[in-house]
CSV table of C-alpha atoms and ligand atoms in Angstrom, one decimal:
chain,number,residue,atom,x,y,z
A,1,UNK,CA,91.7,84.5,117.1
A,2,UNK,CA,88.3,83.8,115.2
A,3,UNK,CA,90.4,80.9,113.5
A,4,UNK,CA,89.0,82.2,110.3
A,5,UNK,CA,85.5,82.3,111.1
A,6,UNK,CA,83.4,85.4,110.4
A,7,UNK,CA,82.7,85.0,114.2
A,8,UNK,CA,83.1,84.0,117.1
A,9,UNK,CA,79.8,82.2,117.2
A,10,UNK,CA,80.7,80.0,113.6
A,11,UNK,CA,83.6,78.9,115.2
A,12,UNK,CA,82.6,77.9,118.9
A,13,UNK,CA,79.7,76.2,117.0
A,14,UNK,CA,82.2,74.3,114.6
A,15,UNK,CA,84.2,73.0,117.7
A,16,UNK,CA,81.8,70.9,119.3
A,17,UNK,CA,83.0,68.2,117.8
A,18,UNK,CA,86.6,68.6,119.0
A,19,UNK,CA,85.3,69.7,122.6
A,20,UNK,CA,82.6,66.9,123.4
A,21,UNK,CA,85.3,64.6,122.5
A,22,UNK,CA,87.5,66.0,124.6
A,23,UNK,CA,84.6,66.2,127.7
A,24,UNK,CA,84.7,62.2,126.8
A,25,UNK,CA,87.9,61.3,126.9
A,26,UNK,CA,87.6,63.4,129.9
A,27,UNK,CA,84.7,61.4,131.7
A,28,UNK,CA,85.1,58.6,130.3
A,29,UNK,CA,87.3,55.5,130.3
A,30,UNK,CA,86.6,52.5,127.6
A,31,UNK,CA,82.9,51.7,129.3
A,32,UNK,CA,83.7,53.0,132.8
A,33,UNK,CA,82.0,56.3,134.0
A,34,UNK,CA,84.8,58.1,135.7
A,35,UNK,CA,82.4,60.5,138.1
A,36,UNK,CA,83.4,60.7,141.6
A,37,UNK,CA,79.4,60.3,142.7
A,38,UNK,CA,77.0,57.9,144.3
A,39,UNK,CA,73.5,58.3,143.7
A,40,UNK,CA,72.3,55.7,146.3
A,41,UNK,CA,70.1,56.5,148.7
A,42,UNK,CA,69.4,60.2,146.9
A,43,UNK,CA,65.6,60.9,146.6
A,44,UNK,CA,65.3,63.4,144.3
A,45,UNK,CA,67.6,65.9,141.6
A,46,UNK,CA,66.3,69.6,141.8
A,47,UNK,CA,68.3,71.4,139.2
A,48,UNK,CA,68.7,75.3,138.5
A,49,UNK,CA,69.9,77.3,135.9
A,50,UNK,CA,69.0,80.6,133.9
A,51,UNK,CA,68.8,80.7,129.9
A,52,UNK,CA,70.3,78.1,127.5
A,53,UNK,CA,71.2,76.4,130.8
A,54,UNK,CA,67.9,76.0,131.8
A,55,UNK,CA,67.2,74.4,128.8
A,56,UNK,CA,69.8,71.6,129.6
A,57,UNK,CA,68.5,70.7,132.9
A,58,UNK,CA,65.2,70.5,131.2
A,59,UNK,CA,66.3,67.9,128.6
A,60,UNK,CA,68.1,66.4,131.5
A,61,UNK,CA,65.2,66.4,133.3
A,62,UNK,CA,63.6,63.6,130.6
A,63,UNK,CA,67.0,61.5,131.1
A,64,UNK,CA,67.1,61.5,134.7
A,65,UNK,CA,63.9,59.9,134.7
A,66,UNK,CA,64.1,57.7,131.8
A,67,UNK,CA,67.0,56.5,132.2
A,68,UNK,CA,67.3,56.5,136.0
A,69,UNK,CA,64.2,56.7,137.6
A,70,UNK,CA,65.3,59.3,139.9
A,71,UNK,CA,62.6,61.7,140.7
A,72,UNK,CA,64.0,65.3,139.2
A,73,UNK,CA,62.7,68.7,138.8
A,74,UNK,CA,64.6,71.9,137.8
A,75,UNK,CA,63.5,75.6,137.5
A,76,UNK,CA,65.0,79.0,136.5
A,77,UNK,CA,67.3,80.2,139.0
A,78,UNK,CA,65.3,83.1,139.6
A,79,UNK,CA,62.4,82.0,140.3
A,80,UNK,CA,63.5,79.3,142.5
A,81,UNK,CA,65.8,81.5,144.5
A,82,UNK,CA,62.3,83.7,145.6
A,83,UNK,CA,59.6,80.8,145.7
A,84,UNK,CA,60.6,79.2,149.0
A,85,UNK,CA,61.1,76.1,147.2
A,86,UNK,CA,60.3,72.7,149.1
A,87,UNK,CA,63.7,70.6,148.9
A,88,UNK,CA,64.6,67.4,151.4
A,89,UNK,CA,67.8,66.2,153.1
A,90,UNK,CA,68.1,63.6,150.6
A,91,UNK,CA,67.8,65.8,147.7
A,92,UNK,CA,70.3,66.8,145.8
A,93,UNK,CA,71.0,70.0,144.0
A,94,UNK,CA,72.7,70.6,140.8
A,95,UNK,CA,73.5,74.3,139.0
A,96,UNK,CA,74.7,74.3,135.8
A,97,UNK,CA,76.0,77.7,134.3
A,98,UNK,CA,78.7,78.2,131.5
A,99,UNK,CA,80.2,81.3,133.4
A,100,UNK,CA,80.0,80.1,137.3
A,101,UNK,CA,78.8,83.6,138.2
A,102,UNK,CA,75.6,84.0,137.0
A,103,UNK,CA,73.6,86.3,139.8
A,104,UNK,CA,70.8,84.1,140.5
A,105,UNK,CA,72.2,80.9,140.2
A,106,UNK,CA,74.6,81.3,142.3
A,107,UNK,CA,71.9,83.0,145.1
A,108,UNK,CA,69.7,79.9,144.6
A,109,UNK,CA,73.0,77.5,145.1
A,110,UNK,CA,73.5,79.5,148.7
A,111,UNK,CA,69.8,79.0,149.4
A,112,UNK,CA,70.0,75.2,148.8
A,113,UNK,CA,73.2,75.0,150.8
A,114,UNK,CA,70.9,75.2,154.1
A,115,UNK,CA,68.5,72.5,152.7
A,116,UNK,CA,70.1,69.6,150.7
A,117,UNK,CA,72.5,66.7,151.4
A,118,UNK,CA,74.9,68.2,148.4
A,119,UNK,CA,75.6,70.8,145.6
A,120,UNK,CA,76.4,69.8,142.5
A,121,UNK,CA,77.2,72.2,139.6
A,122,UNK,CA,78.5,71.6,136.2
A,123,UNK,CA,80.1,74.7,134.9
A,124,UNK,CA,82.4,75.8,132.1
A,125,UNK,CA,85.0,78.0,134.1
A,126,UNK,CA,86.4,75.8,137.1
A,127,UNK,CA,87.4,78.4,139.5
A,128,UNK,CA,83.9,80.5,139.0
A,129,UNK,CA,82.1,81.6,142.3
A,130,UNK,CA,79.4,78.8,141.7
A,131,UNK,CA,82.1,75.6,141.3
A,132,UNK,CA,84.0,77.3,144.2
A,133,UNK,CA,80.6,77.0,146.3
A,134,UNK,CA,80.1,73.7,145.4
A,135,UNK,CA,80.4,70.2,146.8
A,136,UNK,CA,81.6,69.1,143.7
A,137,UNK,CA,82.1,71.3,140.5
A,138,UNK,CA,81.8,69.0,137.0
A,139,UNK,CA,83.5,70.9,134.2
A,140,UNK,CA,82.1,70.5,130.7
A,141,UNK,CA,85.4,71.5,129.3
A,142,UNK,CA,84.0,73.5,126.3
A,143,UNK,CA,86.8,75.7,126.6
A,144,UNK,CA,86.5,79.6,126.4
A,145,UNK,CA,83.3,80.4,125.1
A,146,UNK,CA,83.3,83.8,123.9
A,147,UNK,CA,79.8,84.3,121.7
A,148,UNK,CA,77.1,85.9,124.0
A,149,UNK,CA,74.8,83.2,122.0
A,150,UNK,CA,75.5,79.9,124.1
A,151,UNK,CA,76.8,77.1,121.8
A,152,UNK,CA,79.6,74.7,122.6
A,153,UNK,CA,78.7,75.2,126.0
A,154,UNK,CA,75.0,74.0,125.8
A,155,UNK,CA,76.2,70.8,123.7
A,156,UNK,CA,79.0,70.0,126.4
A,157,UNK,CA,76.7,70.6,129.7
A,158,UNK,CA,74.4,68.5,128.2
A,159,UNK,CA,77.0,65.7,128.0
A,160,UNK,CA,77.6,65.9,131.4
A,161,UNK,CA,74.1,66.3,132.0
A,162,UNK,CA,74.0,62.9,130.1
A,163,UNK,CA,76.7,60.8,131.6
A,164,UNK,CA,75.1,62.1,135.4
A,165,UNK,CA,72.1,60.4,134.3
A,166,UNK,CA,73.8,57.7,133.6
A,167,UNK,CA,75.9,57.7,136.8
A,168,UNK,CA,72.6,57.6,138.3
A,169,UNK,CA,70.7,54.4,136.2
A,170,UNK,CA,74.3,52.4,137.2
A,171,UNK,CA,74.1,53.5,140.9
A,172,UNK,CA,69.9,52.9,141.2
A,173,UNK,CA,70.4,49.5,140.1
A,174,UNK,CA,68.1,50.7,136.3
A,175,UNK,CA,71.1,49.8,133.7
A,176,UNK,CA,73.1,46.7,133.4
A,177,UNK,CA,76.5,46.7,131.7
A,178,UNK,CA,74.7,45.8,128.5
A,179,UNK,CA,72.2,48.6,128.9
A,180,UNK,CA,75.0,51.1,129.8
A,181,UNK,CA,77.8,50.0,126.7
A,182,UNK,CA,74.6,50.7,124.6
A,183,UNK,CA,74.3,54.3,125.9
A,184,UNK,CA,78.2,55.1,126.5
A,185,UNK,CA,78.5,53.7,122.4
A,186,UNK,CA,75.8,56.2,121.3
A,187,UNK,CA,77.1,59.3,123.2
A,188,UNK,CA,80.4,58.5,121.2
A,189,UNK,CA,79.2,58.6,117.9
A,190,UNK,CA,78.1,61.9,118.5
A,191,UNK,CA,81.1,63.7,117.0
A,192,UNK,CA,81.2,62.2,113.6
A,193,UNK,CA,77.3,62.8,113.6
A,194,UNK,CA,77.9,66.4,114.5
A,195,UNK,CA,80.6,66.7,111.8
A,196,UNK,CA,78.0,65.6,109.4
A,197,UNK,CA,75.4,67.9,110.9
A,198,UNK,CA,77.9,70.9,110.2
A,199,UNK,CA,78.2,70.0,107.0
A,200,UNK,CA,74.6,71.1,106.4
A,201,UNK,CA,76.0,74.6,106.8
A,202,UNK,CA,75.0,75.4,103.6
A,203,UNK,CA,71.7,74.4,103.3
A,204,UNK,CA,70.8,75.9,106.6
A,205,UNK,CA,72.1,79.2,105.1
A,206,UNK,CA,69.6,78.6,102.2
A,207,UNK,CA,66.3,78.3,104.7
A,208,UNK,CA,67.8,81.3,106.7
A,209,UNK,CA,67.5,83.6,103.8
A,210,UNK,CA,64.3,83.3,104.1
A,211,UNK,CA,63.5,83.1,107.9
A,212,UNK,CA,65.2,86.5,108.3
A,213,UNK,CA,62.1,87.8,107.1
A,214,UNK,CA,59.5,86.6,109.2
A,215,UNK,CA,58.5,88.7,112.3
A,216,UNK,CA,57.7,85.5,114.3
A,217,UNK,CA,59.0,82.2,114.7
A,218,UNK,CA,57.9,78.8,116.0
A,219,UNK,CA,59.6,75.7,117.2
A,220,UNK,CA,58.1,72.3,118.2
A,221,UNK,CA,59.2,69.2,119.6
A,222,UNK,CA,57.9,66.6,121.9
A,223,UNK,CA,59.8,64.8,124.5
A,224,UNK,CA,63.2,66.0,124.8
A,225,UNK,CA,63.1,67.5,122.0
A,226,UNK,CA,60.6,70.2,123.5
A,227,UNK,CA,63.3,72.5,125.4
A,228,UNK,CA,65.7,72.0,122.3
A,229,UNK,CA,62.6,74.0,120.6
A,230,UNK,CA,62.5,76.4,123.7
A,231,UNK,CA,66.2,76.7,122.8
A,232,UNK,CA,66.2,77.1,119.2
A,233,UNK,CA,63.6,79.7,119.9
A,234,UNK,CA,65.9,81.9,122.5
A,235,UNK,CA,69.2,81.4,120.1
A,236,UNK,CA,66.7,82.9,117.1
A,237,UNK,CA,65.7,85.7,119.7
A,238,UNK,CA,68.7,86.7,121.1
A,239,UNK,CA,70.1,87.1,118.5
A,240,UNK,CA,68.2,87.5,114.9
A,241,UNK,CA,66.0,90.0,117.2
A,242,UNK,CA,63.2,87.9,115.4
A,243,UNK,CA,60.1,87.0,117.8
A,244,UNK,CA,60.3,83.2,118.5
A,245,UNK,CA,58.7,80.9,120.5
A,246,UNK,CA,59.4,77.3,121.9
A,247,UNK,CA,56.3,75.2,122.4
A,248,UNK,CA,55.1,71.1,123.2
A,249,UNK,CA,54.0,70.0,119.7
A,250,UNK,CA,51.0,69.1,122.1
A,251,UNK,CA,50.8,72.5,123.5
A,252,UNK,CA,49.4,73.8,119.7
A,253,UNK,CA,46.1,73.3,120.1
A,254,UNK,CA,45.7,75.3,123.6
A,255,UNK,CA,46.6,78.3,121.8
A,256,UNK,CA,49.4,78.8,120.0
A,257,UNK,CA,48.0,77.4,116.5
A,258,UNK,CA,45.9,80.7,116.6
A,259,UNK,CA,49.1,82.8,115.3
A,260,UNK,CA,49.1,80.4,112.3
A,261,UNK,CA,49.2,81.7,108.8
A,262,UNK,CA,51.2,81.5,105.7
A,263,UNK,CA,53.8,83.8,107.3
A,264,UNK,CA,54.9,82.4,110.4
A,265,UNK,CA,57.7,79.6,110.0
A,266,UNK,CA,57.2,76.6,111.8
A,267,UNK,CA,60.5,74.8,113.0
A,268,UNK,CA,59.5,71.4,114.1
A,269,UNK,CA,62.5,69.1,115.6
A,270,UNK,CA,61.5,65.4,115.2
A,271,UNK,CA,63.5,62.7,115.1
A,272,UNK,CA,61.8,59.6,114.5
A,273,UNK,CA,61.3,58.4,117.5
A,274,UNK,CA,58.4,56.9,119.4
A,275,UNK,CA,56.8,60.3,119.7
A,276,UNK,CA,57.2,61.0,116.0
A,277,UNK,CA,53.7,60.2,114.6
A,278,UNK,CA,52.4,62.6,117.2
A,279,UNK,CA,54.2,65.4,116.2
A,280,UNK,CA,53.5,64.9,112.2
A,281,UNK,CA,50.0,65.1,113.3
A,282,UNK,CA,50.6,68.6,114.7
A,283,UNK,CA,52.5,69.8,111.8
A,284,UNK,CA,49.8,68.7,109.9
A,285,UNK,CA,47.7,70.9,111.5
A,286,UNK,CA,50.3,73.5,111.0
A,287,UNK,CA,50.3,72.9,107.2
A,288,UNK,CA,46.4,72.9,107.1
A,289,UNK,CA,46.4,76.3,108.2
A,290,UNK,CA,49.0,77.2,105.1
A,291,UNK,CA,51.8,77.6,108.2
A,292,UNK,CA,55.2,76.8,106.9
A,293,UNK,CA,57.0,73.8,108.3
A,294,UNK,CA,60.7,73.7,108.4
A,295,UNK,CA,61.2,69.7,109.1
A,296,UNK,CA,64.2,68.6,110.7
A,297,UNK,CA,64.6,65.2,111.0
A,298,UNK,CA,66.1,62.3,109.9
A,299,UNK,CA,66.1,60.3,106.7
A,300,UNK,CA,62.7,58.3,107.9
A,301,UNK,CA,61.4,60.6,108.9
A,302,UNK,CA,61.8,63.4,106.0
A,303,UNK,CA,60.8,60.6,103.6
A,304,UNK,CA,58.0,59.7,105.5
A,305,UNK,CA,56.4,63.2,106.2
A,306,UNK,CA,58.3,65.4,104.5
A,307,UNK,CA,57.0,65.9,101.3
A,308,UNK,CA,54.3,68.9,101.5
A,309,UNK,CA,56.4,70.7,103.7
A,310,UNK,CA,57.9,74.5,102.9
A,311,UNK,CA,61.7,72.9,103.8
A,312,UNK,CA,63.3,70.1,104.9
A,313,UNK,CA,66.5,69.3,107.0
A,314,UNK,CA,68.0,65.9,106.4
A,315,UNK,CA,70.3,65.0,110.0
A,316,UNK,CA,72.1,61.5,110.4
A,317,UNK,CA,70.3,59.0,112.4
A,318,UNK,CA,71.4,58.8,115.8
A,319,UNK,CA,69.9,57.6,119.4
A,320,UNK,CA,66.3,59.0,119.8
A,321,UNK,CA,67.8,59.4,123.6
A,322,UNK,CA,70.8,61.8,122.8
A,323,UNK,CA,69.4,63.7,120.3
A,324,UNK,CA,69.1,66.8,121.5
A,325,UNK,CA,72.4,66.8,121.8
A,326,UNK,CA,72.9,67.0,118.1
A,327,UNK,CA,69.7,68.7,117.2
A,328,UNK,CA,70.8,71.9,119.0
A,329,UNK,CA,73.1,72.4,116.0
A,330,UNK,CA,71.1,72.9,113.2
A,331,UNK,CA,68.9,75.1,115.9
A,332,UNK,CA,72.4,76.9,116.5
A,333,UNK,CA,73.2,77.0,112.5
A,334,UNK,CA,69.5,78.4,111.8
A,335,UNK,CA,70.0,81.3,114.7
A,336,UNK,CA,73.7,82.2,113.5
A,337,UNK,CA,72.4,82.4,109.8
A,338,UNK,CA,69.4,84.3,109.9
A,339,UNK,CA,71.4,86.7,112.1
A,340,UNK,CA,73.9,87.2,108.9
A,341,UNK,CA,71.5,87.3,106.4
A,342,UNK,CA,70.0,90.2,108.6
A,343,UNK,CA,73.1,92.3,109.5
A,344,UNK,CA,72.9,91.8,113.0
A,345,UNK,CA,75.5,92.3,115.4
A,346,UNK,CA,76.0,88.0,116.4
A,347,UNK,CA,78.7,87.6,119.0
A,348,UNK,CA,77.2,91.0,120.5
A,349,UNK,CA,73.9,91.1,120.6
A,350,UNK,CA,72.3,94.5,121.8
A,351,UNK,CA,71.3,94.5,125.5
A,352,UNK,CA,72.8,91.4,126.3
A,353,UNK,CA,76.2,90.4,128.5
A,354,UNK,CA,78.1,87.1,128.4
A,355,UNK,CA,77.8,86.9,132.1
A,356,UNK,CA,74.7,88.2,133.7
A,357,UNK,CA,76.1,89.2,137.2
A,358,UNK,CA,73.6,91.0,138.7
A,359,UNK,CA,69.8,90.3,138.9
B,1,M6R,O1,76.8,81.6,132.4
B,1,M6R,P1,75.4,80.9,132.5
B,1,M6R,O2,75.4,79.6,131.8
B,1,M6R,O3,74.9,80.9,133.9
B,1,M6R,O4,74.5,81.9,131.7
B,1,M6R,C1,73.1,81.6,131.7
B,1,M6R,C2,72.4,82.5,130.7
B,1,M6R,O5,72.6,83.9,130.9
B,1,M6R,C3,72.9,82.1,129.2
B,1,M6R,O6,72.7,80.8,128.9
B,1,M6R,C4,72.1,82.9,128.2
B,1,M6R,O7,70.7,82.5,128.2
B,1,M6R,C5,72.7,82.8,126.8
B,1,M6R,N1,73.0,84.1,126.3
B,1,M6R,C6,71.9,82.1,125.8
B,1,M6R,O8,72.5,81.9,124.6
């Protein structure tokens, strides 16, 4: 049932792919967005979540705004569900969560219920207690997920994630067809780009070797690119049981850049994008402390600021706006390969359920 994978994790990270294609033909329809919502006249997107979903509503959070202009906010689910949160009748609430029963998310949905004009969630099992609950329950269509390490699932939810966001820039009147076609063309080329990124397998194993030796981890990345770091940190975490951390590349300097030495791996996702010059200069400052930078980027970018670096990850180009979406594979390839070179238990991690059903 592992379809020849070692595990479950190798192979639900091998079909994303198959399974974000799938979630496209699904949602979409040559350039048409086929998502039965309106955002006129909605003031604002609180989103909720725990763990790699969290992490999706936090990229999500850049699009929404970027591409939208609708004010958004999210938060873990259970810290929302206790803070007494401020939401409005025009607001509208959206839970995303693989399994639909997550404990707290689905206590903060019931606690929205009484405060906003709809729920929305965008789950992975369509009969689950939180798409039940819901006004209307999106499925990412990752199909069983079985790895307690959150793979396809991420990938897919952020697709959704994506296509809401742009749902929303049609309905606000912030993309023309033009502007839209451009988006809708760059969320389909993800596939083949992933297919390529899987491809670097091999290479990741290589780096991995080596990372299974440190006792802690860092990731940076700026923009969108920062909660892929929080997540390539947790996936390391959870299950490589090696100490790892997710920060801003601006965040360094308040604090972090104090662990810095010639043993503590630096992972730094950076496309190049706008933001890229900024984050070089914080990996400098990485490398000027003898830190070692693992760069993953693109081919401008490794041949621009690559060269003194401890290792280098070469990914296709793709749209500075979507990718996250395929930077969370390498992040997913480092996690799963430092967890075989050290023996660890992967699709089982100690202390850790697929579904976390109580609080
Ligand atoms: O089923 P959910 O998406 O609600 O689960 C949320 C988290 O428990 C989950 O994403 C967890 O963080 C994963 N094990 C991360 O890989």
């Amino acid at each position: 049932e592992k379809g020849g994978f070692k595990h479950f994790m190798a192979k639900e990270i091998a079909e994303q792919p198959g399974v974000l294609a799938d979630a496209m033909a699904h949602y979409l329809q040559d350039d048409r967005l086929n998502i039965d919502v309106d955002f006129a006249g909605v003031g604002r997107i609180t989103m909720v979540a725990c763990g790699t979903a969290s992490y999706a509503c936090h990229v999500a959070k850049y699009w929404f705004e970027q591409i939208a202009g609708l004010p958004c906010e999210f938060d873990i689910a259970s810290e929302f569900r206790y803070r007494e949160p401020v939401l409005s009748p025009t607001s509208w609430a959206l839970f995303v969560s693989q399994s639909g029963e997550t404990a707290d998310t689905l206590a903060a949905l019931r606690y929205a219920r009484e405060h906003v004009a709809r729920i929305v969630s965008v789950v992975n099992v369509p009969t689950s207690s939180i798409a039940r609950e819901s006004d209307l329950a999106l499925p990412i269509m990752a199909g069983v997920e079985v790895g307690v390490a959150s793979t396809k699932a991420f990938t897919c939810q952020l697709l959704v994630l994506a296509l809401l966001a742009l749902k929303a820039g049609v309905d606000r009147g912030r993309l023309d067809a033009a502007a839209l076609a451009g988006h809708i063309a760059a969320l389909r080329a993800l596939p083949g780009l992933m297919n390529h990124a899987l491809q670097m397998s091999g290479d990741i194993a290589g780096v991995a070797d080596d990372l299974a030796r440190a006792r802690d981890v860092l990731f940076l990345g700026r923009g969108a690119m920062f909660p892929l770091a929080l997540e390539g940190a947790l996936k390391l975490k959870e299950i490589s049981y090696i100490h790892a951390e997710g920060y801003a590349s601006g965040e360094l300097k308040h604090g972090p850049i104090a662990l810095i030495d010639e043993d503590v791996p630096v992972i730094v996702l950076a496309p190049r994008d706008a933001l890229f010059e900024k984050t070089v200069s914080n990996m400098q400052e990485v490398m000027a402390r003898n830190g070692k930078v693992l760069l993953i980027s693109d081919k401008a970018g490794v041949e621009e600021a690559g060269q003194k670096t401890w290792a280098r990850l070469m990914m296709p180009d793709c749209s500075p706006m979507f990718a996250p979406i395929l930077y969370a594979l390498p992040a997913q390839l480092l996690a799963y390969h430092t967890a075989v070179a050290k023996g660890t238990d992967v699709d089982q991690p100690r202390n850790l359920a697929k579904s976390v059903t109580v609080e």
